[in-house]
C-alpha cells in the first residue's frame, strides 16, 4: 500500500492503444509493438504557503510564479495565440502554417514535452533502508514519498507486464532520438542569422530552430524522468474496465462489420486478394475521443492531442510506416 498522501494518489498515466499488429504476419517479420498514446498526469499538487522554506520565499519575491521557464513558455504561448487572433496579414499566415507543422509532429513527442519533471513527485527508491526513508520523509527542505503511479490500460488489448514493457520500449527509443534532435536544431540556429536583415518580419527560421530544439529538450528531459520512475518501480499497471468499454463501443472493426453485413455480396468478385506481409489494425475511431475525455475528466487540450494521435496512427497504418 502506498504511503503517499491522498493528494498524490490522483497521479496516473493513461495508456490508450491506437494500433496493434495482426496475427497474420510472415514468420521472419520483425516484432512490432502496439502504437499507444499516453496521457501523463504526474504533476504533484502545489505546496501550501506555510510549507515553503525561507529560501523559496525569498526567491518567490523576485522570480515569476512557477519559475522563469514557465514564464517564458506562457509568454510565448500568449504571443502565438495573438498571431492566431490577427485579422489577416502575415501573422495569421504564420500561425496557420505553424499549426500545420504542429499537426505533423509525432504525437509521442508532444505527449512527452507536456511533462514538467520539476513539478513531478519526488520518490525514494524501494530498496532504501527504513531509517533512510524516514530521514528523507522528515527532511525540512524536501519531502519525498514512495509512491505508486497507476498505468491505466484496457485489459483486452494488453496485459499488465506487456503494457509496462511497451512504455519502457517507447522511452528507450525516444530518449536518444530527442537528445540528438536537441543538439541538431541548436547547432542549426546560428546559421539563420542572415535572415535578421529582412525588415518588419521577424527571423522566423531562427525561432523555428529554437522552438524545435526546446521541444526536443523538454521531451528528452521528460523521457529521462520517466525512466527514473520505471527504474524505481513507481509505475504500476492497473487494468480499467471503464476504458475497456470505450474500446467495445468505438472499435473500427465493429463499424466495418456492421457496414459489411448491410452490403450484398458481389457475384463476380470471388478471387482472393493478397494480404500484406505486415499489417496493423486501428483500434479506435475519432468518435472515442469525447468519451475518453469524459471518462477521465481531461481538459479540451488533451482532446486535441488525442485526435492528432488517432489521425497519425491511421496515416501510419495506411502508409506502412510502422509504429515507431
C-alpha atoms as one frame of an Amber mdcrd trajectory, in Angstrom:
protein
   0.000   0.000   0.000   1.340   3.448  -0.900   2.400   5.767   1.909   1.870
   8.857  -0.224  -0.638  11.484   0.896  -4.104  11.482  -0.648  -3.257  14.416
  -2.928  -0.605  12.328  -4.676  -2.948   9.398  -5.325  -4.515  11.310  -8.229
  -1.308  10.783 -10.233  -1.722   8.409 -13.162  -0.642   7.550 -16.686  -3.400
   6.584 -19.116  -2.265   4.171 -21.830  -4.572   4.337 -24.853  -3.540   1.766
 -27.513  -4.211   3.026 -31.031  -2.974   0.199 -33.277  -1.689  -3.335 -32.941
  -0.175  -5.854 -35.358  -2.473  -8.518 -36.692  -1.784 -12.228 -36.245  -1.199
 -12.732 -39.982   2.495 -11.876 -40.308   5.428 -13.556 -42.000   7.483 -15.961
 -39.863  10.658 -13.880 -40.282   8.964 -10.499 -39.916  10.438  -8.264 -37.192
   8.465  -7.907 -33.982   6.218  -4.879 -33.992   4.850  -3.219 -30.899   1.487
  -1.654 -30.200   1.223   2.051 -31.007  -0.010   3.775 -27.846  -0.951   7.300
 -26.854  -0.041   8.188 -23.266  -1.829  10.832 -21.234   0.615  11.740 -18.468
  -0.824  13.142 -15.256   2.185  13.147 -12.962   2.221  16.681 -11.582   2.358
  16.980  -7.816  -0.071  19.412  -6.127   1.474  22.764  -5.136   2.783  23.165
  -1.613   0.736  25.195   0.874   2.208  28.657   1.509   3.201  27.727   5.053
   5.379  24.804   3.896   7.711  26.893   1.737  11.228  27.340   3.042  12.796
  30.746   3.677  14.986  30.434   0.602  11.997  29.580  -1.591  10.064  32.501
  -0.121  12.925  34.883  -0.831  13.243  33.720  -4.450   9.500  33.990  -5.000
   9.686  37.711  -4.281  11.611  38.471  -7.461  11.082  35.362  -9.632   7.824
  34.909 -11.569   5.404  32.344 -10.195   6.346  28.881 -11.419   9.876  29.907
 -12.393  11.485  31.629 -15.356  10.986  28.645 -17.671   7.245  28.594 -17.101
   7.062  32.369 -17.552   8.878  32.163 -20.908   6.649  29.310 -22.050   3.490
  31.177 -21.054   4.696  34.367 -22.734   5.478  32.519 -25.961   2.079  30.785
 -25.891   0.281  34.113 -25.414   2.236  35.667 -28.282   1.407  32.716 -30.518
  -2.266  32.948 -29.598  -2.148  36.633 -30.540  -0.926  35.635 -34.000  -3.947
  33.372 -34.336  -6.314  36.201 -33.408  -4.851  38.547 -36.015  -7.230  39.773
 -38.705  -5.330  38.650 -41.792  -1.780  39.645 -42.659   1.488  37.777 -42.207
   0.839  36.985 -38.540  -2.240  34.914 -39.341  -0.447  33.145 -42.194   2.472
  32.295 -39.900   0.054  30.980 -37.285  -1.792  28.768 -39.775   1.476  27.405
 -41.144   2.758  26.757 -37.647  -0.367  24.837 -36.673   0.068  22.634 -39.726
   3.641  21.947 -38.608   2.445  21.002 -35.123  -0.039  18.559 -36.650   2.871
  16.858 -38.412   4.966  16.495 -35.261   4.955  12.992 -33.840   2.334  12.792
 -31.135   4.774  10.888 -28.906   6.972  13.985 -28.751   4.015  16.244 -27.987
   2.939  13.968 -25.140   6.422  13.791 -23.621   7.078  17.526 -23.811   3.901
  18.114 -21.818   5.599  16.647 -18.724   7.382  19.036 -16.377   9.844  16.980
 -14.295  10.283  19.879 -11.862   6.579  19.589 -10.962   6.580  15.800 -10.715
   6.712  13.910  -7.420   9.998  13.150  -5.694  10.302   9.487  -4.832  12.503
   7.279  -2.699  13.896   4.034  -4.011  12.081   0.870  -2.835  15.400  -0.678
  -1.770  16.232   2.122   0.674  16.622   1.182   4.302  13.784   2.059   6.666
  15.947   4.562   8.514  16.972   6.327   5.310  13.345   6.518   4.129  12.332
   8.010   7.462  15.144  10.560   7.325  14.183  11.605   3.792  10.484  11.898
   4.599  11.160  14.007   7.682  13.524  16.357   5.858  12.558  20.013   6.207
  13.957  21.018   2.821  12.355  18.470   0.509   9.656  15.947   1.330   9.858
  12.722  -0.639   7.370   9.889  -0.793   7.460   6.337  -2.025   4.516   6.495
  -4.383   2.757   4.291  -6.873   1.652   5.840 -10.163  -1.080   3.738 -11.852
  -0.540   2.919 -15.515  -4.165   2.555 -16.626  -4.753   0.243 -19.608  -7.553
  -1.764 -21.304  -7.080  -5.427 -20.337  -8.423  -6.831 -23.614  -5.657  -5.154
 -25.628  -2.687  -5.784 -23.371  -1.673  -7.415 -20.132  -0.078  -5.502 -17.275
   3.528  -6.641 -17.882   3.247  -6.051 -21.645   1.831  -2.562 -21.064   4.770
  -1.725 -18.818   7.243  -3.142 -21.343   5.640  -1.068 -24.101   6.250   2.087
 -22.074   9.849   1.029 -21.448  10.365   0.433 -25.175   8.939   3.847 -26.002
  11.268   5.602 -23.544  14.286   3.627 -24.768  13.521   4.689 -28.347  12.591
   8.332 -27.727  15.411   9.296 -25.326  18.342   9.193 -27.804  16.086  10.494
 -30.579  15.209  13.666 -28.683  18.746  14.139 -27.413  20.012  14.095 -30.986
  17.224  16.440 -32.128  18.027  18.913 -29.349  21.674  19.260 -30.394  20.888
  19.236 -34.128  18.438  22.150 -34.045  20.602  24.057 -31.578  23.548  23.830
 -33.985  21.389  24.911 -36.936  20.018  28.003 -35.155  23.127  30.247 -35.645
  23.037  29.652 -39.404  19.699  31.503 -39.550  21.346  34.808 -38.516  21.372
  36.231 -42.108  17.559  36.256 -42.080  17.697  39.050 -39.472  18.274  41.596
 -42.227  14.729  41.114 -43.553  12.733  44.166 -42.418   9.444  44.071 -40.477
   9.045  40.271 -40.440  10.932  38.629 -37.537  13.574  35.957 -38.028  11.145
  33.058 -38.351  13.802  30.444 -39.285  15.695  31.206 -36.066  12.572  30.986
 -33.936  11.654  27.708 -35.617  15.082  26.196 -34.894  14.952  27.441 -31.297
  11.430  26.052 -30.849  12.365  22.626 -32.250  15.460  22.490 -30.057  13.438
  23.430 -26.969  10.744  20.889 -27.837  13.279  18.085 -28.198  14.981  19.151
 -24.964  11.730  19.009 -22.991  10.866  15.595 -24.444  14.382  14.363 -23.657
  14.223  15.520 -20.032  10.751  14.029 -19.648  11.877  10.671 -21.011  14.755
  10.672 -18.519  12.320  11.387 -15.705  10.005   8.595 -16.807  12.967   6.227
 -16.963  13.731   7.082 -13.339  10.139   6.337 -12.364  10.341   2.996 -14.160
  13.672   2.093 -12.579  12.374   2.804  -9.090   9.209   0.771  -9.631   6.920
   3.769  -9.137   4.780   2.993 -12.215   2.399   0.079 -11.665  -0.031  -1.302
 -14.323  -3.707  -1.082 -13.428  -6.495  -2.512 -15.655  -9.524  -0.340 -16.310
 -12.864  -1.903 -17.182 -14.297   1.543 -17.995 -11.605   2.126 -20.603 -12.314
  -1.373 -21.857 -15.923  -0.361 -22.503 -14.745   2.519 -24.702 -12.910   0.051
 -26.955 -16.022  -2.098 -27.250 -18.188   0.867 -28.238 -15.807   2.702 -30.589
 -13.825  -0.021 -32.323 -13.386   0.458 -36.096 -13.844  -3.294 -36.549 -17.346
  -3.015 -35.141 -18.355  -0.334 -37.631 -16.758  -2.221 -40.518 -18.614  -5.402
 -39.586 -21.911  -3.546 -39.494 -21.194  -1.968 -42.863 -20.219  -5.312 -44.423
 -23.368  -7.026 -43.181 -25.513  -4.335 -44.786 -23.974  -4.872 -48.229 -24.986
  -7.612 -50.638 -22.175  -9.960 -51.699 -20.876  -9.389 -55.238 -21.119 -12.395
 -57.549 -18.112 -11.730 -59.798 -15.630 -10.772 -57.106 -14.583 -14.269 -55.996
 -10.802 -14.161 -56.491  -8.860 -13.994 -53.206  -6.984 -10.776 -52.631  -3.332
 -10.882 -51.490  -2.719  -9.775 -47.928   0.241  -7.629 -46.866   3.122  -9.314
 -45.074   2.884  -6.981 -42.074  -0.384  -5.356 -41.204  -1.663  -3.268 -38.319
  -5.217  -2.601 -37.296  -6.567   0.646 -35.876  -8.243   0.154 -32.510 -10.130
   3.432 -32.010 -12.014   5.983 -34.077 -12.183   9.736 -33.594 -15.628   9.299
 -32.026 -13.974   7.729 -28.974 -12.172  10.944 -28.008 -15.137  12.693 -26.278
 -15.906   9.501 -24.360 -12.315   9.244 -23.092 -12.263  12.922 -22.099 -15.492
  12.481 -20.149 -14.357   9.212 -18.559 -11.131  10.618 -17.107 -12.154  14.261
 -16.761  -9.471  15.513 -19.161  -9.096  19.055 -20.456 -10.110  20.026 -24.027
  -6.412  20.449 -24.907  -5.934  16.741 -24.205  -8.725  16.040 -26.682  -6.855
  17.904 -29.416  -3.702  15.877 -28.723  -5.650  12.609 -28.718  -7.380  13.475
 -32.003  -3.993  14.220 -33.523  -2.685  10.870 -32.260  -5.643   8.922 -33.688
  -5.214  10.583 -37.082  -1.460   9.987 -37.151  -1.984   6.342 -36.229  -4.433
   5.936 -39.111  -1.997   7.548 -41.556   0.882   5.377 -40.371  -1.144   2.225
 -40.874  -2.194   3.263 -44.386   1.327   4.309 -45.372   3.012   1.269 -43.840
   5.476   3.417 -41.890   5.324   1.189 -38.836   4.647   2.175 -35.267   7.830
   3.876 -34.061
